[in-house]
Amino acid sequence: MPDQAFPASHPALGQPVDELALAEIKGAILAKLRLAIGKDAGMATKHDWYMAAALALRDRIVHRWLSTEKLSYDTGSKRVYYFSLEFLIGRLFSDALNNMGLLAVFEAALGDLGVGLSELRKCEPDAALGNGGLGRLAACFMESMATLSIPAIGYGIRYDFGLFRQIISHGWQQEYPDVWLSLGNPWELRRPEVVYHVHFGGGVEHVETKGRDRAIWHPGETVEAMAFDTPIVGWRGQHVNALRLWSARSPDPLKLDVFNTGDYLGASAEEARAESICKFLYPNDESPAGRELRLRQEYFFVSASLQDLVKRHLSADGQLRSLSSKVAVQLNDTHPSLAVTELMRILIDLHNFRWDEAWKITVGTLSYTNHTLLPEALETWPLELFERLLPRHLEIIYRINGAHLALAEARCPGDIDFRASVSLIDERSGRRVRMGQLAFIGSHRINGVSAMHSELMKETVFHDLNHLYPGRITNKTNGITFRRWLMLANPKLTDLLREVCGEAVLDDPSRLELLEARASDNAFQQQFRNVKHHNKAVLARLIGERLGIKVDPTALFDVQIKRIHEYKRQLLNILEAIALYQAIKDEPQRDWVPRVKIFAGKAAASYRYAKLIIKLINDVAEIVNNDPAVAGRLKIAFLPDYNVSLAEVIIPAADLSEQISTAGMEASGTGNMKLALNGALTIGTLDGANIEIRDHVGAENIAIFGMEAMDVVVRRKQGLEASDVIRRSPQLSRAINAVRSGEFSHDDPGRFESIAHALRYLDHYMVSADFDSYYQAQRGIDARWQVVPAWTRASILNVARMAWFSSDRTIREYAEEIWNVPVRPSQVAQEPGAQRGAS
């Protein structure tokens, strides 16, 4: 089978290869194999060849990186610092080759050396630095900032294990460490000289100096943050930025006196405690220890990153009063909210700024992207934990809150409820620090990630703050990098687009609109269908190899790929599958549309209900896939361990994109964009970016169902019981009864009783309430699928009208409207031989 994430053909491979460049690359790879890996060609493994090729490519990237870095400092460019707890960058090898314009020459060079590039591609693990859309968005944004020649650094944590590796055992999710670093990482450059001290605990002393109160933090613990840099290459290789990730260590890794007493574990206890910060992405925060580790992680990377950027700024500019005019810090969700208090601490305690001036600089420097309307996802921390871990920061929060509440009182005199609503301290839930409120107050711009989401922010979670600080909320609808999600993921479609839209489509996605003129052309439709069938055959083979399930590539591939969460409503999808299964068994003689339902995604390790939904999907699949009465007309496949590389196989093969979140709960989504760009029709609610996708592709080329956001609000006010809905829906009633009675869990008939109970009495996510509308929309999809030319035309129009959803457009809007950073072509002079691979 071809490598799942690097198909055999690629648009760049048709380009002629310069013989001199070919010889140079072959020599560079062999030199790396011998001098960096320590192997002769005859003894080298595939992984050795991969490391040698990656290091040879990295050398060429570093030349461009150093040139662009020097240029940005020489010209005094304003710099962007992107703070994110996640960067889901996936595999970098082919991505960097493609962007550097070296894909063809490396393919040829490795071929001459007897090594297949697609085989080496398999040797690279996915960088396990994110969970889902949040981290993948950060990765797309980093690539687009480099493409648009915006000097930028991404800051995060170098997780030893990242998100867990998901194994499905007897239908249950099990979590194992993802040892993505076990064989080394050729892309990162270790910076042992770049180390910052990050402090925790202790106490605060206040002294008076020259008539001013000065706070001195005496920490109880110090952790060192050491930098690892990964170059991020922009399109055409004209600009390279850095992703700087922090690794934690103890200043005193081994207490030798303790070791010599025989307490070998105790001697390295401080090192183990420090290293725990970067061991694992999103530790289980159900326990007090888990919550403390999560807060330590967030402060650790925020503190190290701010220390680093302040040092950079002082080196370039000499003083901090200009910080907001030379630096833009974007907080990706609430995780980096501590940047507000940490920057204030640095300015006041370490650089002697007065409070008002420090606050002006802080607000002018920071901006905040909100990614959720779920109040529980905005993060709050118990006051006791915050005070014990970050005592100086709590003092700063109290002072910020005092001025903030004074403003609230001036705006709404005597309104106690209003002040309680906007306060940084939630006094009603056990006294907790509200991180979403802190990020809002400390930023000059707060953006949502779709038009609907941004408006709902004003009306829901930040209603009162928006009243207090009008004009701060703006919208920046998310986007995706077409280089990764079209050119690399779907090379055959890219070949077709180049034929119709011209080579310029690789640089200018607006040229996709030229497809519209061919959307009804029979010959072009057949070419388009051939591409889709090829991609589906690749995915069908992968499903067969991984799951032992044989699926027909001519069937409708119905795809839902995203983290498992109740609001994303995988449960609604599998309930519809149950109802369809029952209908097929009732009328086996009908001409049913063959359908393959494909699920992939991880549930948080502590999210028991989501893990139960995974078990239900797999139990239903076990029954349906092995029922001869269905005769293959319905298959269900849950692909484990969803990651970027797996997405690159699934997305080009999808016919139908499931974007079925409860209306008003999905901030944006980016999977919806990737799937539509690759020709999948969307079935979804009017939620997140689905609305803007509908507006761009046309209402006739998308399937919308279900309640809208305000309908959901009204329904919840009326109550969550859904008995009336279930009573009126024979299909839903029968499907729920099958779940409740153990039809899909013969070994444990009561296994899914809690799901059945929630569907009837606690329908918070409107699964029951939306079921009939969803079921009918799916039958409409069946009808459309049977009219092949009309389906193909709609699929082509989805591709043709998706140009606006490029992350380049999104980043351009951030640059112009939030960061005040110019977007311009790179001015770096191309080094002699750079494009042909000279070092």
PDB file of N, CA, C and O in Angstrom, residues 266-331:
ATOM      1  N   GLY A 266      15.097   9.733  46.221  1.00  0.00           N
ATOM      2  CA  GLY A 266      14.956  11.072  46.800  1.00  0.00           C
ATOM      3  C   GLY A 266      15.968  12.050  46.251  1.00  0.00           C
ATOM      4  O   GLY A 266      15.695  13.249  46.139  1.00  0.00           O
ATOM      5  N   ALA A 267      17.132  11.547  45.863  1.00  0.00           N
ATOM      6  CA  ALA A 267      18.181  12.426  45.359  1.00  0.00           C
ATOM      7  C   ALA A 267      17.798  13.090  44.044  1.00  0.00           C
ATOM      8  O   ALA A 267      18.283  14.175  43.722  1.00  0.00           O
ATOM      9  N   SER A 268      16.916  12.459  43.282  1.00  0.00           N
ATOM     10  CA  SER A 268      16.508  13.031  41.996  1.00  0.00           C
ATOM     11  C   SER A 268      15.041  13.451  41.999  1.00  0.00           C
ATOM     12  O   SER A 268      14.455  13.654  40.940  1.00  0.00           O
ATOM     13  N   ALA A 269      14.464  13.609  43.184  1.00  0.00           N
ATOM     14  CA  ALA A 269      13.045  13.946  43.277  1.00  0.00           C
ATOM     15  C   ALA A 269      12.750  15.316  42.673  1.00  0.00           C
ATOM     16  O   ALA A 269      11.727  15.503  42.003  1.00  0.00           O
ATOM     17  N   GLU A 270      13.634  16.285  42.923  1.00  0.00           N
ATOM     18  CA  GLU A 270      13.396  17.615  42.376  1.00  0.00           C
ATOM     19  C   GLU A 270      13.448  17.612  40.855  1.00  0.00           C
ATOM     20  O   GLU A 270      12.674  18.307  40.182  1.00  0.00           O
ATOM     21  N   GLU A 271      14.353  16.815  40.297  1.00  0.00           N
ATOM     22  CA  GLU A 271      14.439  16.710  38.844  1.00  0.00           C
ATOM     23  C   GLU A 271      13.163  16.088  38.276  1.00  0.00           C
ATOM     24  O   GLU A 271      12.617  16.537  37.265  1.00  0.00           O
ATOM     25  N   ALA A 272      12.659  15.052  38.932  1.00  0.00           N
ATOM     26  CA  ALA A 272      11.430  14.401  38.470  1.00  0.00           C
ATOM     27  C   ALA A 272      10.247  15.357  38.544  1.00  0.00           C
ATOM     28  O   ALA A 272       9.401  15.392  37.639  1.00  0.00           O
ATOM     29  N   ARG A 273      10.186  16.150  39.619  1.00  0.00           N
ATOM     30  CA  ARG A 273       9.094  17.109  39.762  1.00  0.00           C
ATOM     31  C   ARG A 273       9.163  18.178  38.663  1.00  0.00           C
ATOM     32  O   ARG A 273       8.147  18.547  38.082  1.00  0.00           O
ATOM     33  N   ALA A 274      10.368  18.643  38.376  1.00  0.00           N
ATOM     34  CA  ALA A 274      10.520  19.648  37.320  1.00  0.00           C
ATOM     35  C   ALA A 274      10.160  19.058  35.960  1.00  0.00           C
ATOM     36  O   ALA A 274       9.416  19.660  35.173  1.00  0.00           O
ATOM     37  N   GLU A 275      10.671  17.877  35.677  1.00  0.00           N
ATOM     38  CA  GLU A 275      10.445  17.276  34.368  1.00  0.00           C
ATOM     39  C   GLU A 275       8.983  16.901  34.140  1.00  0.00           C
ATOM     40  O   GLU A 275       8.552  16.780  32.980  1.00  0.00           O
ATOM     41  N   SER A 276       8.223  16.723  35.206  1.00  0.00           N
ATOM     42  CA  SER A 276       6.809  16.369  35.043  1.00  0.00           C
ATOM     43  C   SER A 276       6.041  17.451  34.279  1.00  0.00           C
ATOM     44  O   SER A 276       5.015  17.178  33.661  1.00  0.00           O
ATOM     45  N   ILE A 277       6.558  18.682  34.314  1.00  0.00           N
ATOM     46  CA  ILE A 277       5.884  19.791  33.641  1.00  0.00           C
ATOM     47  C   ILE A 277       5.769  19.534  32.143  1.00  0.00           C
ATOM     48  O   ILE A 277       4.763  19.865  31.521  1.00  0.00           O
ATOM     49  N   CYS A 278       6.795  18.937  31.556  1.00  0.00           N
ATOM     50  CA  CYS A 278       6.770  18.742  30.102  1.00  0.00           C
ATOM     51  C   CYS A 278       6.623  17.273  29.709  1.00  0.00           C
ATOM     52  O   CYS A 278       6.889  16.908  28.556  1.00  0.00           O
ATOM     53  N   LYS A 279       6.176  16.445  30.624  1.00  0.00           N
ATOM     54  CA  LYS A 279       6.018  15.032  30.300  1.00  0.00           C
ATOM     55  C   LYS A 279       4.838  14.792  29.364  1.00  0.00           C
ATOM     56  O   LYS A 279       4.922  14.022  28.412  1.00  0.00           O
ATOM     57  N   PHE A 280       3.692  15.457  29.651  1.00  0.00           N
ATOM     58  CA  PHE A 280       2.445  15.007  29.034  1.00  0.00           C
ATOM     59  C   PHE A 280       1.517  16.187  28.798  1.00  0.00           C
ATOM     60  O   PHE A 280       1.374  17.057  29.668  1.00  0.00           O
ATOM     61  N   LEU A 281       0.908  16.221  27.648  1.00  0.00           N
ATOM     62  CA  LEU A 281      -0.070  17.243  27.316  1.00  0.00           C
ATOM     63  C   LEU A 281      -1.383  16.966  28.044  1.00  0.00           C
ATOM     64  O   LEU A 281      -1.893  15.851  28.004  1.00  0.00           O
ATOM     65  N   TYR A 282      -1.930  17.989  28.690  1.00  0.00           N
ATOM     66  CA  TYR A 282      -3.218  17.912  29.384  1.00  0.00           C
ATOM     67  C   TYR A 282      -3.291  16.757  30.389  1.00  0.00           C
ATOM     68  O   TYR A 282      -3.966  15.753  30.166  1.00  0.00           O
ATOM     69  N   PRO A 283      -2.571  16.872  31.493  1.00  0.00           N
ATOM     70  CA  PRO A 283      -2.714  15.854  32.545  1.00  0.00           C
ATOM     71  C   PRO A 283      -4.144  15.848  33.073  1.00  0.00           C
ATOM     72  O   PRO A 283      -4.842  16.853  33.038  1.00  0.00           O
ATOM     73  N   ASN A 284      -4.552  14.697  33.545  1.00  0.00           N
ATOM     74  CA  ASN A 284      -5.890  14.548  34.103  1.00  0.00           C
ATOM     75  C   ASN A 284      -6.052  15.501  35.284  1.00  0.00           C
ATOM     76  O   ASN A 284      -5.339  15.398  36.283  1.00  0.00           O
ATOM     77  N   ASP A 285      -6.965  16.471  35.144  1.00  0.00           N
ATOM     78  CA  ASP A 285      -7.106  17.483  36.194  1.00  0.00           C
ATOM     79  C   ASP A 285      -8.266  17.193  37.141  1.00  0.00           C
ATOM     80  O   ASP A 285      -8.784  18.088  37.801  1.00  0.00           O
ATOM     81  N   GLU A 286      -8.665  15.911  37.229  1.00  0.00           N
ATOM     82  CA  GLU A 286      -9.692  15.546  38.200  1.00  0.00           C
ATOM     83  C   GLU A 286      -9.152  15.578  39.624  1.00  0.00           C
ATOM     84  O   GLU A 286      -9.888  15.821  40.569  1.00  0.00           O
ATOM     85  N   SER A 287      -7.855  15.314  39.774  1.00  0.00           N
ATOM     86  CA  SER A 287      -7.245  15.287  41.106  1.00  0.00           C
ATOM     87  C   SER A 287      -6.583  16.625  41.403  1.00  0.00           C
ATOM     88  O   SER A 287      -6.222  17.372  40.487  1.00  0.00           O
ATOM     89  N   PRO A 288      -6.388  16.968  42.682  1.00  0.00           N
ATOM     90  CA  PRO A 288      -5.665  18.195  43.022  1.00  0.00           C
ATOM     91  C   PRO A 288      -4.263  18.230  42.415  1.00  0.00           C
ATOM     92  O   PRO A 288      -3.810  19.273  41.950  1.00  0.00           O
ATOM     93  N   ALA A 289      -3.580  17.079  42.405  1.00  0.00           N
ATOM     94  CA  ALA A 289      -2.234  17.037  41.831  1.00  0.00           C
ATOM     95  C   ALA A 289      -2.279  17.327  40.328  1.00  0.00           C
ATOM     96  O   ALA A 289      -1.408  18.018  39.797  1.00  0.00           O
ATOM     97  N   GLY A 290      -3.295  16.810  39.648  1.00  0.00           N
ATOM     98  CA  GLY A 290      -3.430  17.068  38.218  1.00  0.00           C
ATOM     99  C   GLY A 290      -3.707  18.523  37.918  1.00  0.00           C
ATOM    100  O   GLY A 290      -3.166  19.093  36.967  1.00  0.00           O
ATOM    101  N   ARG A 291      -4.545  19.141  38.744  1.00  0.00           N
ATOM    102  CA  ARG A 291      -4.841  20.568  38.551  1.00  0.00           C
ATOM    103  C   ARG A 291      -3.600  21.420  38.783  1.00  0.00           C
ATOM    104  O   ARG A 291      -3.336  22.379  38.051  1.00  0.00           O
ATOM    105  N   GLU A 292      -2.838  21.057  39.804  1.00  0.00           N
ATOM    106  CA  GLU A 292      -1.616  21.819  40.079  1.00  0.00           C
ATOM    107  C   GLU A 292      -0.629  21.684  38.931  1.00  0.00           C
ATOM    108  O   GLU A 292      -0.016  22.675  38.514  1.00  0.00           O
ATOM    109  N   LEU A 293      -0.478  20.484  38.378  1.00  0.00           N
ATOM    110  CA  LEU A 293       0.454  20.286  37.272  1.00  0.00           C
ATOM    111  C   LEU A 293       0.021  21.091  36.051  1.00  0.00           C
ATOM    112  O   LEU A 293       0.852  21.694  35.366  1.00  0.00           O
ATOM    113  N   ARG A 294      -1.280  21.135  35.787  1.00  0.00           N
ATOM    114  CA  ARG A 294      -1.779  21.901  34.643  1.00  0.00           C
ATOM    115  C   ARG A 294      -1.450  23.392  34.801  1.00  0.00           C
ATOM    116  O   ARG A 294      -1.000  24.048  33.859  1.00  0.00           O
ATOM    117  N   LEU A 295      -1.648  23.936  36.000  1.00  0.00           N
ATOM    118  CA  LEU A 295      -1.341  25.339  36.239  1.00  0.00           C
ATOM    119  C   LEU A 295       0.163  25.585  36.152  1.00  0.00           C
ATOM    120  O   LEU A 295       0.609  26.605  35.616  1.00  0.00           O
ATOM    121  N   ARG A 296       0.961  24.643  36.645  1.00  0.00           N
ATOM    122  CA  ARG A 296       2.414  24.767  36.547  1.00  0.00           C
ATOM    123  C   ARG A 296       2.848  24.790  35.074  1.00  0.00           C
ATOM    124  O   ARG A 296       3.722  25.571  34.683  1.00  0.00           O
ATOM    125  N   GLN A 297       2.243  23.935  34.261  1.00  0.00           N
ATOM    126  CA  GLN A 297       2.558  23.919  32.836  1.00  0.00           C
ATOM    127  C   GLN A 297       2.291  25.283  32.197  1.00  0.00           C
ATOM    128  O   GLN A 297       3.126  25.818  31.450  1.00  0.00           O
ATOM    129  N   GLU A 298       1.128  25.822  32.479  1.00  0.00           N
ATOM    130  CA  GLU A 298       0.728  27.066  31.837  1.00  0.00           C
ATOM    131  C   GLU A 298       1.636  28.222  32.246  1.00  0.00           C
ATOM    132  O   GLU A 298       2.047  29.026  31.402  1.00  0.00           O
ATOM    133  N   TYR A 299       1.955  28.304  33.532  1.00  0.00           N
ATOM    134  CA  TYR A 299       2.833  29.391  33.960  1.00  0.00           C
ATOM    135  C   TYR A 299       4.255  29.174  33.460  1.00  0.00           C
ATOM    136  O   TYR A 299       4.934  30.128  33.055  1.00  0.00           O
ATOM    137  N   PHE A 300       4.701  27.930  33.460  1.00  0.00           N
ATOM    138  CA  PHE A 300       6.058  27.616  33.024  1.00  0.00           C
ATOM    139  C   PHE A 300       6.320  28.149  31.622  1.00  0.00           C
ATOM    140  O   PHE A 300       7.306  28.870  31.375  1.00  0.00           O
ATOM    141  N   PHE A 301       5.452  27.829  30.672  1.00  0.00           N
ATOM    142  CA  PHE A 301       5.752  28.239  29.303  1.00  0.00           C
ATOM    143  C   PHE A 301       5.490  29.716  29.080  1.00  0.00           C
ATOM    144  O   PHE A 301       6.178  30.375  28.296  1.00  0.00           O
ATOM    145  N   VAL A 302       4.522  30.291  29.800  1.00  0.00           N
ATOM    146  CA  VAL A 302       4.268  31.727  29.682  1.00  0.00           C
ATOM    147  C   VAL A 302       5.446  32.522  30.234  1.00  0.00           C
ATOM    148  O   VAL A 302       5.926  33.478  29.607  1.00  0.00           O
ATOM    149  N   SER A 303       5.941  32.131  31.396  1.00  0.00           N
ATOM    150  CA  SER A 303       7.041  32.868  32.018  1.00  0.00           C
ATOM    151  C   SER A 303       8.310  32.786  31.171  1.00  0.00           C
ATOM    152  O   SER A 303       8.958  33.804  30.901  1.00  0.00           O
ATOM    153  N   ALA A 304       8.662  31.583  30.738  1.00  0.00           N
ATOM    154  CA  ALA A 304       9.869  31.428  29.918  1.00  0.00           C
ATOM    155  C   ALA A 304       9.748  32.225  28.618  1.00  0.00           C
ATOM    156  O   ALA A 304      10.703  32.884  28.187  1.00  0.00           O
ATOM    157  N   SER A 305       8.577  32.192  28.011  1.00  0.00           N
ATOM    158  CA  SER A 305       8.382  32.865  26.720  1.00  0.00           C
ATOM    159  C   SER A 305       8.462  34.372  26.866  1.00  0.00           C
ATOM    160  O   SER A 305       9.086  35.062  26.044  1.00  0.00           O
ATOM    161  N   LEU A 306       7.849  34.911  27.920  1.00  0.00           N
ATOM    162  CA  LEU A 306       7.906  36.357  28.119  1.00  0.00           C
ATOM    163  C   LEU A 306       9.312  36.812  28.473  1.00  0.00           C
ATOM    164  O   LEU A 306       9.775  37.867  28.012  1.00  0.00           O
ATOM    165  N   GLN A 307      10.006  36.039  29.295  1.00  0.00           N
ATOM    166  CA  GLN A 307      11.399  36.389  29.581  1.00  0.00           C
ATOM    167  C   GLN A 307      12.223  36.418  28.298  1.00  0.00           C
ATOM    168  O   GLN A 307      13.050  37.305  28.080  1.00  0.00           O
ATOM    169  N   ASP A 308      11.969  35.470  27.428  1.00  0.00           N
ATOM    170  CA  ASP A 308      12.722  35.377  26.191  1.00  0.00           C
ATOM    171  C   ASP A 308      12.423  36.553  25.261  1.00  0.00           C
ATOM    172  O   ASP A 308      13.345  37.175  24.716  1.00  0.00           O
ATOM    173  N   LEU A 309      11.155  36.866  25.091  1.00  0.00           N
ATOM    174  CA  LEU A 309      10.827  37.954  24.157  1.00  0.00           C
ATOM    175  C   LEU A 309      11.243  39.314  24.708  1.00  0.00           C
ATOM    176  O   LEU A 309      11.624  40.212  23.947  1.00  0.00           O
ATOM    177  N   VAL A 310      11.175  39.493  26.040  1.00  0.00           N
ATOM    178  CA  VAL A 310      11.652  40.741  26.626  1.00  0.00           C
ATOM    179  C   VAL A 310      13.159  40.887  26.410  1.00  0.00           C
ATOM    180  O   VAL A 310      13.654  41.971  26.063  1.00  0.00           O
ATOM    181  N   LYS A 311      13.887  39.807  26.597  1.00  0.00           N
ATOM    182  CA  LYS A 311      15.331  39.847  26.358  1.00  0.00           C
ATOM    183  C   LYS A 311      15.631  40.179  24.897  1.00  0.00           C
ATOM    184  O   LYS A 311      16.519  40.991  24.590  1.00  0.00           O
ATOM    185  N   ARG A 312      14.892  39.562  23.985  1.00  0.00           N
ATOM    186  CA  ARG A 312      15.069  39.844  22.558  1.00  0.00           C
ATOM    187  C   ARG A 312      14.789  41.320  22.257  1.00  0.00           C
ATOM    188  O   ARG A 312      15.533  41.974  21.518  1.00  0.00           O
ATOM    189  N   HIS A 313      13.705  41.821  22.824  1.00  0.00           N
ATOM    190  CA  HIS A 313      13.325  43.207  22.557  1.00  0.00           C
ATOM    191  C   HIS A 313      14.366  44.182  23.115  1.00  0.00           C
ATOM    192  O   HIS A 313      14.742  45.154  22.441  1.00  0.00           O
ATOM    193  N   LEU A 314      14.823  43.922  24.325  1.00  0.00           N
ATOM    194  CA  LEU A 314      15.827  44.807  24.910  1.00  0.00           C
ATOM    195  C   LEU A 314      17.124  44.776  24.108  1.00  0.00           C
ATOM    196  O   LEU A 314      17.792  45.802  23.935  1.00  0.00           O
ATOM    197  N   SER A 315      17.479  43.613  23.602  1.00  0.00           N
ATOM    198  CA  SER A 315      18.693  43.509  22.801  1.00  0.00           C
ATOM    199  C   SER A 315      18.585  44.326  21.515  1.00  0.00           C
ATOM    200  O   SER A 315      19.561  44.937  21.064  1.00  0.00           O
ATOM    201  N   ALA A 316      17.362  44.360  20.942  1.00  0.00           N
ATOM    202  CA  ALA A 316      17.172  45.064  19.678  1.00  0.00           C
ATOM    203  C   ALA A 316      16.844  46.533  19.865  1.00  0.00           C
ATOM    204  O   ALA A 316      17.261  47.381  19.062  1.00  0.00           O
ATOM    205  N   ASP A 317      16.106  46.863  20.942  1.00  0.00           N
ATOM    206  CA  ASP A 317      15.565  48.214  21.079  1.00  0.00           C
ATOM    207  C   ASP A 317      16.121  48.984  22.271  1.00  0.00           C
ATOM    208  O   ASP A 317      15.997  50.205  22.337  1.00  0.00           O
ATOM    209  N   GLY A 318      16.645  48.259  23.267  1.00  0.00           N
ATOM    210  CA  GLY A 318      17.312  48.931  24.370  1.00  0.00           C
ATOM    211  C   GLY A 318      16.426  49.371  25.505  1.00  0.00           C
ATOM    212  O   GLY A 318      16.916  49.685  26.585  1.00  0.00           O
ATOM    213  N   GLN A 319      15.106  49.417  25.310  1.00  0.00           N
ATOM    214  CA  GLN A 319      14.198  49.837  26.391  1.00  0.00           C
ATOM    215  C   GLN A 319      12.808  49.232  26.140  1.00  0.00           C
ATOM    216  O   GLN A 319      12.495  48.815  25.025  1.00  0.00           O
ATOM    217  N   LEU A 320      12.001  49.174  27.215  1.00  0.00           N
ATOM    218  CA  LEU A 320      10.733  48.449  27.158  1.00  0.00           C
ATOM    219  C   LEU A 320       9.517  49.336  26.900  1.00  0.00           C
ATOM    220  O   LEU A 320       8.429  48.808  26.679  1.00  0.00           O
ATOM    221  N   ARG A 321       9.680  50.640  26.917  1.00  0.00           N
ATOM    222  CA  ARG A 321       8.513  51.497  26.688  1.00  0.00           C
ATOM    223  C   ARG A 321       7.939  51.319  25.278  1.00  0.00           C
ATOM    224  O   ARG A 321       6.770  51.586  25.034  1.00  0.00           O
ATOM    225  N   SER A 322       8.772  50.848  24.373  1.00  0.00           N
ATOM    226  CA  SER A 322       8.337  50.651  22.991  1.00  0.00           C
ATOM    227  C   SER A 322       7.787  49.249  22.743  1.00  0.00           C
ATOM    228  O   SER A 322       7.534  48.880  21.590  1.00  0.00           O
ATOM    229  N   LEU A 323       7.625  48.459  23.810  1.00  0.00           N
ATOM    230  CA  LEU A 323       7.283  47.047  23.633  1.00  0.00           C
ATOM    231  C   LEU A 323       6.038  46.856  22.770  1.00  0.00           C
ATOM    232  O   LEU A 323       6.040  46.065  21.825  1.00  0.00           O
ATOM    233  N   SER A 324       4.960  47.559  23.063  1.00  0.00           N
ATOM    234  CA  SER A 324       3.715  47.325  22.337  1.00  0.00           C
ATOM    235  C   SER A 324       3.782  47.781  20.890  1.00  0.00           C
ATOM    236  O   SER A 324       2.978  47.335  20.066  1.00  0.00           O
ATOM    237  N   SER A 325       4.742  48.664  20.555  1.00  0.00           N
ATOM    238  CA  SER A 325       4.879  49.096  19.162  1.00  0.00           C
ATOM    239  C   SER A 325       5.784  48.170  18.370  1.00  0.00           C
ATOM    240  O   SER A 325       5.793  48.211  17.135  1.00  0.00           O
ATOM    241  N   LYS A 326       6.546  47.318  19.069  1.00  0.00           N
ATOM    242  CA  LYS A 326       7.483  46.423  18.400  1.00  0.00           C
ATOM    243  C   LYS A 326       7.153  44.943  18.581  1.00  0.00           C
ATOM    244  O   LYS A 326       7.731  44.087  17.903  1.00  0.00           O
ATOM    245  N   VAL A 327       6.205  44.657  19.478  1.00  0.00           N
ATOM    246  CA  VAL A 327       5.895  43.266  19.819  1.00  0.00           C
ATOM    247  C   VAL A 327       4.382  43.085  19.852  1.00  0.00           C
ATOM    248  O   VAL A 327       3.655  43.905  20.422  1.00  0.00           O
ATOM    249  N   ALA A 328       3.907  42.014  19.238  1.00  0.00           N
ATOM    250  CA  ALA A 328       2.511  41.606  19.340  1.00  0.00           C
ATOM    251  C   ALA A 328       2.481  40.179  19.873  1.00  0.00           C
ATOM    252  O   ALA A 328       3.116  39.293  19.300  1.00  0.00           O
ATOM    253  N   VAL A 329       1.784  39.972  20.979  1.00  0.00           N
ATOM    254  CA  VAL A 329       1.661  38.640  21.578  1.00  0.00           C
ATOM    255  C   VAL A 329       0.218  38.183  21.411  1.00  0.00           C
ATOM    256  O   VAL A 329      -0.712  38.861  21.849  1.00  0.00           O
ATOM    257  N   GLN A 330       0.039  37.041  20.759  1.00  0.00           N
ATOM    258  CA  GLN A 330      -1.297  36.471  20.582  1.00  0.00           C
ATOM    259  C   GLN A 330      -1.456  35.286  21.513  1.00  0.00           C
ATOM    260  O   GLN A 330      -0.665  34.336  21.470  1.00  0.00           O
ATOM    261  N   LEU A 331      -2.476  35.337  22.376  1.00  0.00           N
ATOM    262  CA  LEU A 331      -2.769  34.260  23.313  1.00  0.00           C
ATOM    263  C   LEU A 331      -3.776  33.324  22.663  1.00  0.00           C
ATOM    264  O   LEU A 331      -4.922  33.701  22.418  1.00  0.00           O
TER     265      LEU A 331
END
